[in-house]
Amino acid sequence: MTDRQWSSLNEQEFDCLLEQSLPPLPPNDVAAEVDPGREALTRVLLGIALTHVTVQFLSLHYILPLAGAILMLLGFRTLRRENRWFSACWWVSVSRTALTLFQYALYSTPLRVELAGTRFETLFAASVFLLEGSRYLFFWLALRSVRRKAGLTPGAWSAAALVPWYAGAAVMARYSAGDRRAAFTMAVLYVIILYVLLRIPRDLDGAGYVLSPTPIRRSDRAVTLSLLAVLAAGLLCGFLFLERYPMDWDPVSAEENASVTEVKAHLRALGLPEDILNDLTGEELLACAGAVRVLTETEEQTLRKHRGAALRAVSAAIELPDGRWTVIYHFRWANAPGFHGTQCLSLSSMSDTPNASVGVEEVTGRLLCEVDGQTRTADYHSSEVGSVDIPFDGHTLPGTQGWFTFSFPEEGTDLRGYLLYTVEEVPSDHLLGTTFRHSVQTGRFQYPAVDARSAVPGAFSSLPDLPAFDVLGFSVYFYPNGY
Amino acid sequence: MNATRVIHLIRMRDDRGMDELLLHYGPLMRYVISPILPDPLDREECLSEAAMRVWEHIQRFDPEKGSWTAWLTAVTRNAALNRAKKYKDHLSTEELSPDLPSPQPTPEEELLRRERQEAVRRALYQLPDRDRRLFYRKYYYFQSTAQIAAELNLTERAVEGRLYRIKKRLRDRLGGDAHD
């Protein structure tokens, strides 16, 4: 047949001639792959394989599981009307994908760190476990139903292996994370799951031809783009609106009674800096009534990652009439970083006498700033103080460590705050020594997001390298009885 | 499912071969028949007919020429088309043999048909795999656009668009511009 003859045909004639001109046998690959459930089943199996990738390289441990979740969703979407078990798989996939998107969006805000160890986290993890486990169970039952429909024995035992595999992998991940042997075992389990997944299509034994895929109204691309748009919106919300701790800022009362004024004058005369005097509460000032002497230290540091941002720390030790000492650490941003994210003050103190260490639950303090010409104050977002044994020079010393988290308002200026604690007594030849670490979130976009508290894990531990954080250290030492 | 076992049993004229054929390959055969014969009763009768053809002409299966699945679907398709011819629908009007169409063409017709087949085969193999499978679904297996869309996770509009582009490409390769 000449070229001209082909081209002279109208559409109907061309179609007819094509039908008649096809080779008698279809190509082998075509015959093998013209299959109603193949596309959907391939997506489901590939989705299962990708969901459990935990390779921490180029963010693959985020991208691949998300791709796996979407593939399973699309695969089960097509099969959802085949039988009730596939329908259950579909609904579980919808729920699981929603949880995945929520979790990924949550990772964009440092507030997620606060959920660690809470009932919410436990519930969330339990929900994920139940959804994943039930999906594998329903999938097995769905394949059995398909085999039964095709007149075969139910079987599908390859798919049944998914259920115990997942249970084992979940337990391993929960209780042995970080362990090398556990990581090796997980890798072996993953190879097993890939082997199982490859056997499932064979296990169907031709029953796949009885599947009745459901027509779709929205293309896979449209669904995928919609899901990614939802995720992007969630991430943006986290980055833009949830990058600081929620704080309650109240106006400071300017009233001051005569007693407070008298104590302030006395402390001023002893040398307590104005920075501290003006910011302490009336109660705190009255507690220092009759002070014997005041020792002070001042230091200013600039952030490494945000040149131009400078923090001024003024520390004071006030000897009280009964021999106790009140130690105050006051900080003020001489030049605050442009981004007001999370911040954390960590305190660590040790002494070779129990009474000279900071007592638990005795650390107080507050934050202050100016907003629209008015001074506002807030309590720390969270505070945790505890005793600790510190290894020192071959033995251990009693110590105290604490963490105080906070955030300043975006519109705030003259950002400052302080911590105050009391020491019972300082024997001769001893010192009052405290180390303060001030971690500052300097970057808005970090993923997964951590808070400033994470940048100062242990008062005596080395600091993790977190790109979005800078840490300033201030060592405050007073020698009440001379050096 | 063990194709070798089924083929062996049928060649040995063992009745279990027919049972195994219908058990393991019945769903595939029904799948091929369904788009061609709308009536359920017709389908079941056609299935029996196709199974008999497999039984009778098993010696014509040559693994060198194609896989078991390819041969089985061809036999089943031809049985369905022959049955459909009785109702004068729009499908192929040629009498199709169990293993090859046109059992008794004239030499000229046979030559022409082979030339056309060769031209179409060459043109088809130049298509991407995905397009080639889509084409066979439509023009070999006679699946509806709706069925193709559902099975390939596409909208019907997407399938129509792809088929249009495939045909245009084939027409270009087989000769000349598209003719509307």
Coordinates of N, CA, C and O in Angstrom, one line a residue, chain A residues 10-21, chain B residues 90-93 139:
Chain A
N10 N -10.1 8.4 4.8 CA -10.7 9.3 5.9 C -10.5 8.6 7.2 O -10.0 7.5 7.3
E11 N -11.0 9.3 8.3 CA -10.7 8.8 9.6 C -11.2 7.4 9.8 O -10.5 6.5 10.4
Q12 N -12.4 7.2 9.4 CA -13.1 5.9 9.7 C -12.4 4.8 8.9 O -12.2 3.7 9.4
E13 N -12.0 5.1 7.6 CA -11.4 4.1 6.8 C -10.0 3.8 7.4 O -9.5 2.6 7.4
F14 N -9.3 4.8 7.9 CA -8.0 4.6 8.5 C -8.1 3.7 9.7 O -7.3 2.8 9.8
D15 N -9.1 4.0 10.5 CA -9.3 3.1 11.7 C -9.5 1.7 11.3 O -9.0 0.8 11.9
C16 N -10.4 1.5 10.4 CA -10.8 0.1 9.9 C -9.5 -0.6 9.4 O -9.3 -1.8 9.7
L17 N -8.8 0.1 8.6 CA -7.6 -0.5 8.0 C -6.6 -0.8 9.0 O -5.9 -1.9 8.9
L18 N -6.5 0.0 10.0 CA -5.5 -0.2 11.1 C -5.9 -1.5 11.8 O -5.0 -2.4 12.1
E19 N -7.2 -1.6 12.1 CA -7.6 -2.9 12.8 C -7.3 -4.1 12.0 O -6.9 -5.1 12.6
Q20 N -7.5 -4.0 10.7 CA -7.3 -5.2 9.9 C -5.8 -5.4 9.6 O -5.4 -6.6 9.2
S21 N -5.0 -4.4 9.8 CA -3.6 -4.6 9.5 C -2.7 -4.9 10.7 O -1.5 -5.0 10.5
Chain B
H90 N -19.7 -3.1 14.2 CA -18.8 -2.3 13.4 C -17.4 -2.9 13.4 O -16.4 -2.4 12.9
L91 N -17.2 -4.1 14.1 CA -15.9 -4.7 14.2 C -15.5 -5.3 12.9 O -16.2 -5.3 11.9
S92 N -14.3 -5.9 12.8 CA -13.7 -6.4 11.6 C -14.7 -7.4 11.0 O -15.3 -8.2 11.7
T93 N -14.7 -7.4 9.6 CA -15.7 -8.3 9.0 C -14.9 -9.5 8.4 O -15.5 -10.4 7.8
Y139 N -7.3 -0.8 19.4 CA -7.5 -1.4 18.0 C -7.3 -2.9 17.9 O -7.7 -3.5 16.9

